Short mmCIF file of C-alpha atoms and ligand atoms in Angstrom, two decimals:
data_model
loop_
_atom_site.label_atom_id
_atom_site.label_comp_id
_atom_site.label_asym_id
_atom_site.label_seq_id
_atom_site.Cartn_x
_atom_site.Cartn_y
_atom_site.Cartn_z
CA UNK A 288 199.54 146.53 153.97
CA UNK A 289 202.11 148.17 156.38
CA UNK A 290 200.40 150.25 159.25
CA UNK A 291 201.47 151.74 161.70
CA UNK A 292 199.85 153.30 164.88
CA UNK A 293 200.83 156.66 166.94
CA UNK A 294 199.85 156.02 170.76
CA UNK A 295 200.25 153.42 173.27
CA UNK A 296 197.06 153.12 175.48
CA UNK A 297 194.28 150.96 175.65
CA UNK A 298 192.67 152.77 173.18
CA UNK A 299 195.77 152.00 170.63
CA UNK A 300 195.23 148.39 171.73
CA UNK A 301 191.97 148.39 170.80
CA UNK A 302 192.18 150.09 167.48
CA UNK A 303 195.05 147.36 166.91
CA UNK A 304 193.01 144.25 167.80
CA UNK A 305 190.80 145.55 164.92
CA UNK A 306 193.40 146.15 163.03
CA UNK A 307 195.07 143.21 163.31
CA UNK A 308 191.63 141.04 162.23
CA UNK A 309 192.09 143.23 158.42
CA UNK A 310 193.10 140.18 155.60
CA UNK A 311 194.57 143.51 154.18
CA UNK A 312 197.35 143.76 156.83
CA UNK A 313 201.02 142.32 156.91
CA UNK A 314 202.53 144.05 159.79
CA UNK A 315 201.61 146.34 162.08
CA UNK A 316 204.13 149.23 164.05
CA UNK A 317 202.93 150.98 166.95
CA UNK A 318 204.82 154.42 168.38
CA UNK A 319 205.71 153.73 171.32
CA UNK A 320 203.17 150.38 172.09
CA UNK A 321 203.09 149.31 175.43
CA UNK A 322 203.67 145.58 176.95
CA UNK A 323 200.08 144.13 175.27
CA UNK A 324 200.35 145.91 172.42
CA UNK A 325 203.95 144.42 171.74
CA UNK A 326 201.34 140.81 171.10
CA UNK A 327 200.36 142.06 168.06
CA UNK A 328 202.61 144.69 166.69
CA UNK A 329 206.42 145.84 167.11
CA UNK A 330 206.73 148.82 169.04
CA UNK A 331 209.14 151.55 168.17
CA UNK A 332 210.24 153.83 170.53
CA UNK A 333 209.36 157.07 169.14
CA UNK A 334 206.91 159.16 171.07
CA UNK A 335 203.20 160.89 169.38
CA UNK A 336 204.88 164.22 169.56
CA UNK A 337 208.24 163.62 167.67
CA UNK A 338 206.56 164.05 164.32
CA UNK A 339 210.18 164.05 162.33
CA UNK A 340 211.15 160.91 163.94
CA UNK A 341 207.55 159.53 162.94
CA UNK A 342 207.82 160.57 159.93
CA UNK A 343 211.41 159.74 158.79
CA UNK A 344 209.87 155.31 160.36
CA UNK A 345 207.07 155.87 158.17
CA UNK A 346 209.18 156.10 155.04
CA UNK A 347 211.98 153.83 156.08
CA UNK A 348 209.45 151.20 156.57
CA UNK A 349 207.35 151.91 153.51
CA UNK A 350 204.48 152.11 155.95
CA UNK A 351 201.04 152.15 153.86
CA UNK A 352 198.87 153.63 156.20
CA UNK A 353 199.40 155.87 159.60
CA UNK A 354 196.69 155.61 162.20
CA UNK A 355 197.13 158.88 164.84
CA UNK A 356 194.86 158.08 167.59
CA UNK A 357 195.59 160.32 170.25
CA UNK A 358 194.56 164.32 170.77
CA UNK A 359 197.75 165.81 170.79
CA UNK A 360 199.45 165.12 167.79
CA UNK A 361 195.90 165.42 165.71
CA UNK A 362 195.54 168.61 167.23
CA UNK A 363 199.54 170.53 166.35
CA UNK A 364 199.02 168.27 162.95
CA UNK A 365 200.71 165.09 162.87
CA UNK A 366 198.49 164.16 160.10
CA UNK A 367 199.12 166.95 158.42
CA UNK A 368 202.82 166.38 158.36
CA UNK A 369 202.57 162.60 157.03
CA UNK A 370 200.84 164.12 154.33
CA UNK A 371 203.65 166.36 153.40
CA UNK A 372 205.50 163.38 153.37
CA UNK A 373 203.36 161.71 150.63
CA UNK A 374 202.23 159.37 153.57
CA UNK A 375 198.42 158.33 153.68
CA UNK A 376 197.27 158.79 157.40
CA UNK A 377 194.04 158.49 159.33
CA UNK A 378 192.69 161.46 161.32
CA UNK A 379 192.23 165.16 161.15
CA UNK A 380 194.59 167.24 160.21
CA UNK A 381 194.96 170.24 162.41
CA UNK A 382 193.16 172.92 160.87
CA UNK A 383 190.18 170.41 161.95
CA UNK A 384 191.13 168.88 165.08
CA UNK A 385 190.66 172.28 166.40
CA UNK A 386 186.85 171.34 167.32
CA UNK A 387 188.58 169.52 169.79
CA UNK A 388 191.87 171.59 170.77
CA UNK A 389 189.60 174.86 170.90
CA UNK A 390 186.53 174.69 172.71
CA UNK A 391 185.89 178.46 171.61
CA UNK A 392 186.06 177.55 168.73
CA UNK A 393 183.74 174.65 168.87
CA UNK A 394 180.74 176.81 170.57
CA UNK A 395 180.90 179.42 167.89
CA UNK A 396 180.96 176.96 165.23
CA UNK A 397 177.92 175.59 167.00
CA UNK A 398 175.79 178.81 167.28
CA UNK A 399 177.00 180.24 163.95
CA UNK A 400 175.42 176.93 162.72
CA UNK A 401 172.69 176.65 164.77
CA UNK A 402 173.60 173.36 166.43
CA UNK A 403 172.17 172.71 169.96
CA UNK A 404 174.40 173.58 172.70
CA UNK A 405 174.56 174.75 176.17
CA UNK A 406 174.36 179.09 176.25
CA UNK A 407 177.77 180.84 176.27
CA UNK A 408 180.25 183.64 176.10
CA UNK A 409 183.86 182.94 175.70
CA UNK A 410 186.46 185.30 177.36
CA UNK A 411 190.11 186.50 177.10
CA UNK A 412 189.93 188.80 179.98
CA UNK A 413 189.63 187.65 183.33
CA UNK A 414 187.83 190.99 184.95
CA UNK A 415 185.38 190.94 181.89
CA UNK A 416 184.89 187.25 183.02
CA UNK A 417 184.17 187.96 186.87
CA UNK A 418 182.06 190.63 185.67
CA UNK A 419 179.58 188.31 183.33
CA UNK A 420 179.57 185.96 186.27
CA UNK A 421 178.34 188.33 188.75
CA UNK A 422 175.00 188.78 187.39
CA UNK A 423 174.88 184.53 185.97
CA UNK A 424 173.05 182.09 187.44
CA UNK A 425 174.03 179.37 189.37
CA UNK A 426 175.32 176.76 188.85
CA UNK A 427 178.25 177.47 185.95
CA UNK A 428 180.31 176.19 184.36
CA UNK A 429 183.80 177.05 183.50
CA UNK A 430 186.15 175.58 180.53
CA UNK A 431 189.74 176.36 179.62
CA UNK A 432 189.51 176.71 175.91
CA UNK A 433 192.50 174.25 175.18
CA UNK A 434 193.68 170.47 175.79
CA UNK A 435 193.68 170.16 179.65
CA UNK A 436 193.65 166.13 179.78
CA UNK A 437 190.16 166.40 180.46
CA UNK A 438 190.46 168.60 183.78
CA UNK A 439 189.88 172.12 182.54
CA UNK A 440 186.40 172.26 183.39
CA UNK A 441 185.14 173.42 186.57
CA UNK A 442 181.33 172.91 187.62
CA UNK A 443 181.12 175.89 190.22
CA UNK A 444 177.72 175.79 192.42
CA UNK A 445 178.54 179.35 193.82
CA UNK A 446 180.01 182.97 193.03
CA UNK A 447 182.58 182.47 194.67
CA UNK A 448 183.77 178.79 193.25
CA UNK A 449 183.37 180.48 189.79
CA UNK A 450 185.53 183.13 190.79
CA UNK A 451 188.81 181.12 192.62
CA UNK A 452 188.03 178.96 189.03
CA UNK A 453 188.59 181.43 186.81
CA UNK A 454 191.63 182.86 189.04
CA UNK A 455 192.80 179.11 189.11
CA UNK A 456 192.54 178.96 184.81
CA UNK A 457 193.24 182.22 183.35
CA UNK A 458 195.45 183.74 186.12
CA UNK A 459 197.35 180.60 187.83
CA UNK A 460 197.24 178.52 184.42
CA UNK A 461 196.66 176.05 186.18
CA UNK A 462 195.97 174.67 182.87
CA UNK A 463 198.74 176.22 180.71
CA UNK A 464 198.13 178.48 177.38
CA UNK A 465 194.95 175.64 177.66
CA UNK A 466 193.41 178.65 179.47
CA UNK A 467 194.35 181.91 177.64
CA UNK A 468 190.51 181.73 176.42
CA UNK A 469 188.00 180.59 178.74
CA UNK A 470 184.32 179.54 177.93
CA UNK A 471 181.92 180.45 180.44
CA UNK A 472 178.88 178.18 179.86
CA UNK A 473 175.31 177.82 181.26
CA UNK A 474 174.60 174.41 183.48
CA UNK A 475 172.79 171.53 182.12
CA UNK A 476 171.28 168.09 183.74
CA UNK A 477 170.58 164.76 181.94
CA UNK A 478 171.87 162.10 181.01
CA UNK A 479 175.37 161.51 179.04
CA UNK A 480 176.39 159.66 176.29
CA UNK A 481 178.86 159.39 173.78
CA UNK A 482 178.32 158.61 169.87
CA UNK A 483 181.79 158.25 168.34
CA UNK A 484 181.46 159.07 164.18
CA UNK A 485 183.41 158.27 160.94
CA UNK A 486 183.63 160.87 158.82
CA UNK A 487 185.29 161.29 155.07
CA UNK A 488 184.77 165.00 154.75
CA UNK A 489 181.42 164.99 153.35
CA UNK A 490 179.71 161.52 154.88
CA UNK A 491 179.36 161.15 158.48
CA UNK A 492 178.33 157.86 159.62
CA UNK A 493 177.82 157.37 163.50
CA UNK A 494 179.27 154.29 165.82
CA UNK A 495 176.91 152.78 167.99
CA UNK A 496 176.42 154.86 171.46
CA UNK A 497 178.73 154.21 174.64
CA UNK A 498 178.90 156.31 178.17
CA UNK A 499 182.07 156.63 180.16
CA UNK A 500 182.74 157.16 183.84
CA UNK A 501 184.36 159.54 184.54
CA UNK A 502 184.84 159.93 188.59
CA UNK A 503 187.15 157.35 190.51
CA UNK A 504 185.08 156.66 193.20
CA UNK A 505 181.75 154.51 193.19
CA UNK A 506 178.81 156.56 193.07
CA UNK A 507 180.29 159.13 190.64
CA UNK A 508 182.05 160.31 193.52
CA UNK A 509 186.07 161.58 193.80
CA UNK A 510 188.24 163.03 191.33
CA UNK A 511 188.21 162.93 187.98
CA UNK A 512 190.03 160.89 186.21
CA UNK A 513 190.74 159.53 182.60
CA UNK A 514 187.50 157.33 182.96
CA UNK A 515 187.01 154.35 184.52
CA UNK A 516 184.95 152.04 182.69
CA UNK A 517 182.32 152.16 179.84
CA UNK A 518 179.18 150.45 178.47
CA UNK A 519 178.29 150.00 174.93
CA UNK A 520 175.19 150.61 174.11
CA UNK A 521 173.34 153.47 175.79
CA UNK A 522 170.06 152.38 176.26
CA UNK A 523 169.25 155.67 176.81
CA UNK A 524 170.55 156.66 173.24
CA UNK A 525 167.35 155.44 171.44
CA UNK A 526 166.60 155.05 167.98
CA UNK A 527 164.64 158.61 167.97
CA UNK A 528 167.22 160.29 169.58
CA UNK A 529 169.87 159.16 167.22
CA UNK A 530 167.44 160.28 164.37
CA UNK A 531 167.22 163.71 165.93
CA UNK A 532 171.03 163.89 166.45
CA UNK A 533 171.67 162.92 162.55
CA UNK A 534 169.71 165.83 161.50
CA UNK A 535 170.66 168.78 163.96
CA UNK A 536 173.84 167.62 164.90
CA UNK A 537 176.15 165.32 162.67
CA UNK A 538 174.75 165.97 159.76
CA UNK A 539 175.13 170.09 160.37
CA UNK A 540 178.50 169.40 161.61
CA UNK A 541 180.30 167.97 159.04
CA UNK A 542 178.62 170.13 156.87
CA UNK A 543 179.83 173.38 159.08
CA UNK A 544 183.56 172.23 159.23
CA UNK A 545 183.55 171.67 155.16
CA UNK A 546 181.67 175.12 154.73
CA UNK A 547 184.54 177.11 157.30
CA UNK A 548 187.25 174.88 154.47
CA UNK A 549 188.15 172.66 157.46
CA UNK A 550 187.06 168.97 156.10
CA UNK A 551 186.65 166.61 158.71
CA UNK A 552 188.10 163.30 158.15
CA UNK A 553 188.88 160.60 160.84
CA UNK A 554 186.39 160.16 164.27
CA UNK A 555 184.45 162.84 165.39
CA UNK A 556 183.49 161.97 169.43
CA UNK A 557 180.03 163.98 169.87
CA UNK A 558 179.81 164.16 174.10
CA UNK A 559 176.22 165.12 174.13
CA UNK A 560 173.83 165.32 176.91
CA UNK A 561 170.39 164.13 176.47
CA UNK A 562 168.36 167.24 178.75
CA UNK A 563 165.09 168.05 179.24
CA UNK A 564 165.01 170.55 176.34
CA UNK A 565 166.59 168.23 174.20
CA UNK A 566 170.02 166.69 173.30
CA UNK A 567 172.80 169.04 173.27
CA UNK A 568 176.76 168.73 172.86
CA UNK A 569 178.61 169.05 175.64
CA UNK A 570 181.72 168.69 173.43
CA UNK A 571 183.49 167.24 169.94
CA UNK A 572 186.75 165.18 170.10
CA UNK A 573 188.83 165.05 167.39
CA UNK A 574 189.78 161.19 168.33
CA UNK A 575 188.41 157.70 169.36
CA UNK A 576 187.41 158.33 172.85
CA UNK A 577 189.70 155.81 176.08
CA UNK A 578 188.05 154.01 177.26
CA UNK A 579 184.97 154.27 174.64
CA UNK A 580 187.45 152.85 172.09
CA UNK A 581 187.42 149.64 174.24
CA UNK A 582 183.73 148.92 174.23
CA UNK A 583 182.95 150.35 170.68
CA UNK A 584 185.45 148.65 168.44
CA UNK A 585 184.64 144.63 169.75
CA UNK A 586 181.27 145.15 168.58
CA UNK A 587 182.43 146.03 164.58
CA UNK A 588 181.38 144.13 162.06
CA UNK A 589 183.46 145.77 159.83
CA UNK A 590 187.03 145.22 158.45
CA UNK A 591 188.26 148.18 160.22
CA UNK A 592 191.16 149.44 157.65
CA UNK A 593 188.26 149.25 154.78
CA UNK A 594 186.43 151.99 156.99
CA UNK A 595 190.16 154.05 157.56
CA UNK A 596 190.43 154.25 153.66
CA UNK A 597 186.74 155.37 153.11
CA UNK A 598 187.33 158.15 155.44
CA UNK A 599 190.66 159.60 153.59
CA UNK A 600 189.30 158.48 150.04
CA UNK A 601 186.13 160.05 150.49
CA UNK A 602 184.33 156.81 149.54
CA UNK A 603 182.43 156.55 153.25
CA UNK A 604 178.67 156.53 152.14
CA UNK A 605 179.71 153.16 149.79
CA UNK A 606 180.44 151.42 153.54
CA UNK A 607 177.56 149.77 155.26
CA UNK A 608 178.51 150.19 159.10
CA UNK A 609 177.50 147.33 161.20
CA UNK A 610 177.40 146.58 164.77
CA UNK A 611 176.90 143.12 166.43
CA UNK A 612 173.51 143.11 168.26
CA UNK A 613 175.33 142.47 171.69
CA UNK A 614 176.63 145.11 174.14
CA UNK A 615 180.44 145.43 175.96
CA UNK A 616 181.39 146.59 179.37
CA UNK A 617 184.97 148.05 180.05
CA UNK A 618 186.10 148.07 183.36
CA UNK A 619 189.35 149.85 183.74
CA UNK A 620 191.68 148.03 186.42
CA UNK A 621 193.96 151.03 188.54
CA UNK A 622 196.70 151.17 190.63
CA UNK A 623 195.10 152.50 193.74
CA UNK A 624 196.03 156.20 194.20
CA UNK A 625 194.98 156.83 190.88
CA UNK A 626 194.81 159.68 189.54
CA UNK A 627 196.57 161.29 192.39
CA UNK A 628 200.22 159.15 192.93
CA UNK A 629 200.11 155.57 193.11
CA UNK A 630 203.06 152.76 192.26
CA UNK A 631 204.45 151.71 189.35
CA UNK A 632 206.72 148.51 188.37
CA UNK A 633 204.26 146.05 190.26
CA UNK A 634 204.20 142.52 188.03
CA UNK A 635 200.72 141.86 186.69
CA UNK A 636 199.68 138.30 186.70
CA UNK A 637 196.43 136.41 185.24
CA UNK A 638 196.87 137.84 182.27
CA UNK A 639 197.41 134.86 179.94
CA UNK A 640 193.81 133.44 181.11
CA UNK A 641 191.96 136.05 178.67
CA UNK A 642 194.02 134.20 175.47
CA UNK A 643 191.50 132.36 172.65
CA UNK A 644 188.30 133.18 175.28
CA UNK A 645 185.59 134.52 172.61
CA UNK A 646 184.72 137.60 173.79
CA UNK A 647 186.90 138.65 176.13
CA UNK A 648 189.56 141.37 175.94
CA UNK A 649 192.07 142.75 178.09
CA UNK A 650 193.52 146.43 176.90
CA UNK A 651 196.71 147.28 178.09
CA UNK A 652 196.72 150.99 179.21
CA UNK A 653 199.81 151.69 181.41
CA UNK A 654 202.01 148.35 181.38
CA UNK A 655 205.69 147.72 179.86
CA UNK A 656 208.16 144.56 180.38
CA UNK A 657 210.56 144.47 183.10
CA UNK A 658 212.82 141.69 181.70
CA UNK A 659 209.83 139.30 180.55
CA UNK A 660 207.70 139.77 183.09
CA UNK A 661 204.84 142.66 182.79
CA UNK A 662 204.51 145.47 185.47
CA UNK A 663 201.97 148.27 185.75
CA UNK A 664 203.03 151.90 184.26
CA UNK A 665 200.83 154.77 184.88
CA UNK A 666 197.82 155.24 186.97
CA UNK A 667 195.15 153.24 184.41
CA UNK A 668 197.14 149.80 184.09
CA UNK A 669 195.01 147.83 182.15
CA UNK A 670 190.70 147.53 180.84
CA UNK A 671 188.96 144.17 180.89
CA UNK A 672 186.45 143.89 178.21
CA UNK A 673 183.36 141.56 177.78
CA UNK A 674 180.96 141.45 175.63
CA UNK A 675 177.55 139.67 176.30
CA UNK A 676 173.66 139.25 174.63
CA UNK A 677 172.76 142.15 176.66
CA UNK A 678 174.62 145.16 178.93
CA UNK A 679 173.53 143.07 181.80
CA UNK A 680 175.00 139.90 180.50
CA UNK A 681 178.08 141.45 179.22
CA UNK A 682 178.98 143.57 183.01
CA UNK A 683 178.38 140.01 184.67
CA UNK A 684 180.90 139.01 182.10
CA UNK A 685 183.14 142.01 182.32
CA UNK A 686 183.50 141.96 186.39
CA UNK A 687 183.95 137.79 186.71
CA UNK A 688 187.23 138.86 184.17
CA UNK A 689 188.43 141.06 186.44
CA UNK A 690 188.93 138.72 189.29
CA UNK A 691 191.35 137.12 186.73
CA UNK A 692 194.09 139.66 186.99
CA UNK A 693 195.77 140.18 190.06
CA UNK A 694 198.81 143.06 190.93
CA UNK A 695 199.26 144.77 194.53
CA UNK A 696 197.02 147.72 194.78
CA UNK A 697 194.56 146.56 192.08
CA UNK A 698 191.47 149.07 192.29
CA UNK A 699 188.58 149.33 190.03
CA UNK A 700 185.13 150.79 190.18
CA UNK A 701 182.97 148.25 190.86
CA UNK A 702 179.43 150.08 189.45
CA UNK A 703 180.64 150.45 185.85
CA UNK A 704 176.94 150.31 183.85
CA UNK A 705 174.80 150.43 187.01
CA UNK A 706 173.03 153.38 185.07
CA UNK A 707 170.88 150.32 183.23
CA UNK A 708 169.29 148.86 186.51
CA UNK A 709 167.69 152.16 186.01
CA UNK A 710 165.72 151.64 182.99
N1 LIG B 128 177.28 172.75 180.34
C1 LIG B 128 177.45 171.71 181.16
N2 LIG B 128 176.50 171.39 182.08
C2 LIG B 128 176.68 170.36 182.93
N3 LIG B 128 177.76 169.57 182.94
C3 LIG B 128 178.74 169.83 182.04
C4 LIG B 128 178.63 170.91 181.11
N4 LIG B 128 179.75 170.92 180.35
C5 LIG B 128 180.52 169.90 180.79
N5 LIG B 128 179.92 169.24 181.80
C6 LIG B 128 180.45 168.07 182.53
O1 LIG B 128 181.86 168.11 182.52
C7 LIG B 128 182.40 167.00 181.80
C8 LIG B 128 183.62 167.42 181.01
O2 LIG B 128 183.26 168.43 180.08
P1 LIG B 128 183.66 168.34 178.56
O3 LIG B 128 183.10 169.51 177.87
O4 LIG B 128 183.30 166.99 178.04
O5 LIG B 128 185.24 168.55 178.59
P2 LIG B 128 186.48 167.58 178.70
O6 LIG B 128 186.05 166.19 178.33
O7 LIG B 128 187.44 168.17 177.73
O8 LIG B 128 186.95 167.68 180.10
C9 LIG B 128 181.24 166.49 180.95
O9 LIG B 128 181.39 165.11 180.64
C10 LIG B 128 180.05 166.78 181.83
O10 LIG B 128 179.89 165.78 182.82
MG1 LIG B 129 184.45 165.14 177.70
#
């Protein structure tokens, strides 16, 4: 088989290392790639918006299945126009990659079907906004409805946070049309973790857990950023809690988008937050999660592209799922500055040591080739990944890998999984 893959993160080089492990595959073509990526696929230099261009490869190359990884394109229907084409393609198409490109919409497909989530209203007019929050308690929490590369939501601890936040998204756009809607939504504590799903429309069959950090700074402290590192399992994601979550929440959701005529078919990423009333979602992505990708996909048993077709064919429940009982650690590697302004072009060495060691994996996230030699990007440069018997195995692991890579301004977190000394 021909694939070919729309992004160029770590998470692309992720879903390609799986991808690449399929007996089924020939060749593999990834839009645009990136310098790591280019080890196991060609990259084309066409990027996830230019669907015509994407399109018009697709047949050229008599490509036999399209993987769309990132939010964007899922979300204005990239799928959707492969399709037209006659092209089979992984993902949602866009009438269902709203639960992620509408968080309106995703809270009132939530209470219309009863599916726990945090108490909310959802406004178009600013005034009407200021006026709910005036009488709300403390903290709140404010979301623009749209894509807002995970920065349009504000945690406000006062009145009058709340109210230069909702100046800042529905007056300033600071988020763009992202916050013509606004959800206004009550404050909950507990812990987080993400359980990413396959789904074929009718079958939803859930990944084993991760959790993401999201703050640059050690501590959970600083801005937020893309996310930092992850850990795969949760150990707080136990076996009861999963049950719980396959009966009031993926089950009910898959169910909910197919009822509304939206079928869901691709990953849905269930952010949920395990509270002392229960689990709730905090939100759905339409999309393997970056870095979850990273510490999720090592860990499959499965041949990856047999899963891909389930999901479109609607053959899912015939797949037994499997997981290796081990655990991963991502640690994402930064240019310091990150997310803020930081260098680019600076040459990456150590990066050959991770080649035919079991186990270990190093993503490329923001890296391209100046002449042969590889130089960071963007802001997230690259994520070391190691897996290990246990999440404290696999971080002792993940951080000795790090010390392998060396570029000026190298900055990581260096507390990635801490969260399990805790249990
Ligand atoms: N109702 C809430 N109560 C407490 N924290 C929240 C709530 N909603 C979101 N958060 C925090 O904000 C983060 C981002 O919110 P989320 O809904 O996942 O949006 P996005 O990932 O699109 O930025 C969450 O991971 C969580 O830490
Ligand atoms: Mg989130």
């Amino acid at each position: 088989m021909k694939i070919l893959v729309v992004g160029g993160g770590g998470r692309e080089h992720a879903i390609i290392t799986s991808i690449s492990k399929s007996s089924k595959v020939s060749k593999i073509y990834c839009a645009p790639g990136n310098a790591g990526i280019a080890d196991l696929a060609e990259c084309v230099d066409i990027g996830v918006m230019e669907f015509d261009k994407l399109v018009a490869f697709a047949k050229e190359k008599e490509i036999d299945l399209v993987v769309v990884a990132p939010d964007d394109p899922l979300v204005a229907g990239a799928v959707d126009a492969f399709n037209e084409a006659g092209i089979r393609a992984f993902g949602p198409k866009a009438n269902a990659a709203i639960i992620e490109g509408s968080k309106a919409f995703s809270k009132d497909l939530m209470k219309k079907y009863g599916i726990p989530t945090a108490a909310y209203e959802n406004f178009t007019d600013p005034d009407e906004a200021i006026k709910y929050l005036e009488t709300a308690d403390m903290p709140i929490v404010l979301k623009a409805d749209g894509l807002a590369l995970g920065k349009g939501v504000l945690i406000c601890n006062t009145l009058e946070e709340a109210k230069a936040g909702v100046k800042e998204i529905m007056l300033d756009k600071h988020f763009g049309n992202a916050g013509n809607t606004m959800v206004i939504e009550e404050f909950m504590t507990g812990r987080e973790v993400s359980v990413l799903c396959f789904c074929d429309g009718k079958t939803i069959k859930p990944m084993t857990s991760a959790q993401d950090h999201k703050r640059a700074g050690d501590g959970d402290t600083g801005l937020n950023t893309g996310g930092m590192g992850t850990f795969s399992p949760s150990p707080f994601y136990t076996k009861e809690i999963d049950e719980y979550c396959m009966e009031h929440i993926y089950k009910p959701t898959i169910a909910a988008m197919s009822a509304e005529g939206r079928e869901f078919k691709g990953v849905l990423f269930c952010g949920l937050m395990i509270t002392p009333k229960g689990v709730k979602v905090l939100e759905y992505n339409a999309r393997f999660g970056d870095p979850e990708a990273q510490v999720v996909l090592p860990r499959m048993k499965n041949d990856i592209i047999d899963v891909f077709e389930a999901c479109i064919d609607g053959t899912l429940d015939k797949i037994d799922l499997q997981f290796e009982d081990n655990a991963a650690v991502c640690v994402v590697l930064a240019s310091d500055g990150y997310p803020v302004s930081y260098k680019k072009g600076l040459p990456i060495s150590g990066l050959e040591t991770f080649k035919d060691k079991d186990g270990y994996y190093v993503f490329h996230a923001g890296t391209k080739f100046d002449g042969d030699k590889i130089v960071t990007n963007g802001g997230r440069v690259l994520g070391v990944t190691a897996t290990g018997k246990d999440l404290f195995e696999a971080r002792k692991n993940a951080y000795a890998a790090t010390e392998w890579i060396s570029f000026d301004n190298k900055y990581m977190r260096h507390d990635i999984g801490k969260a399990i000394d805790e249990q």
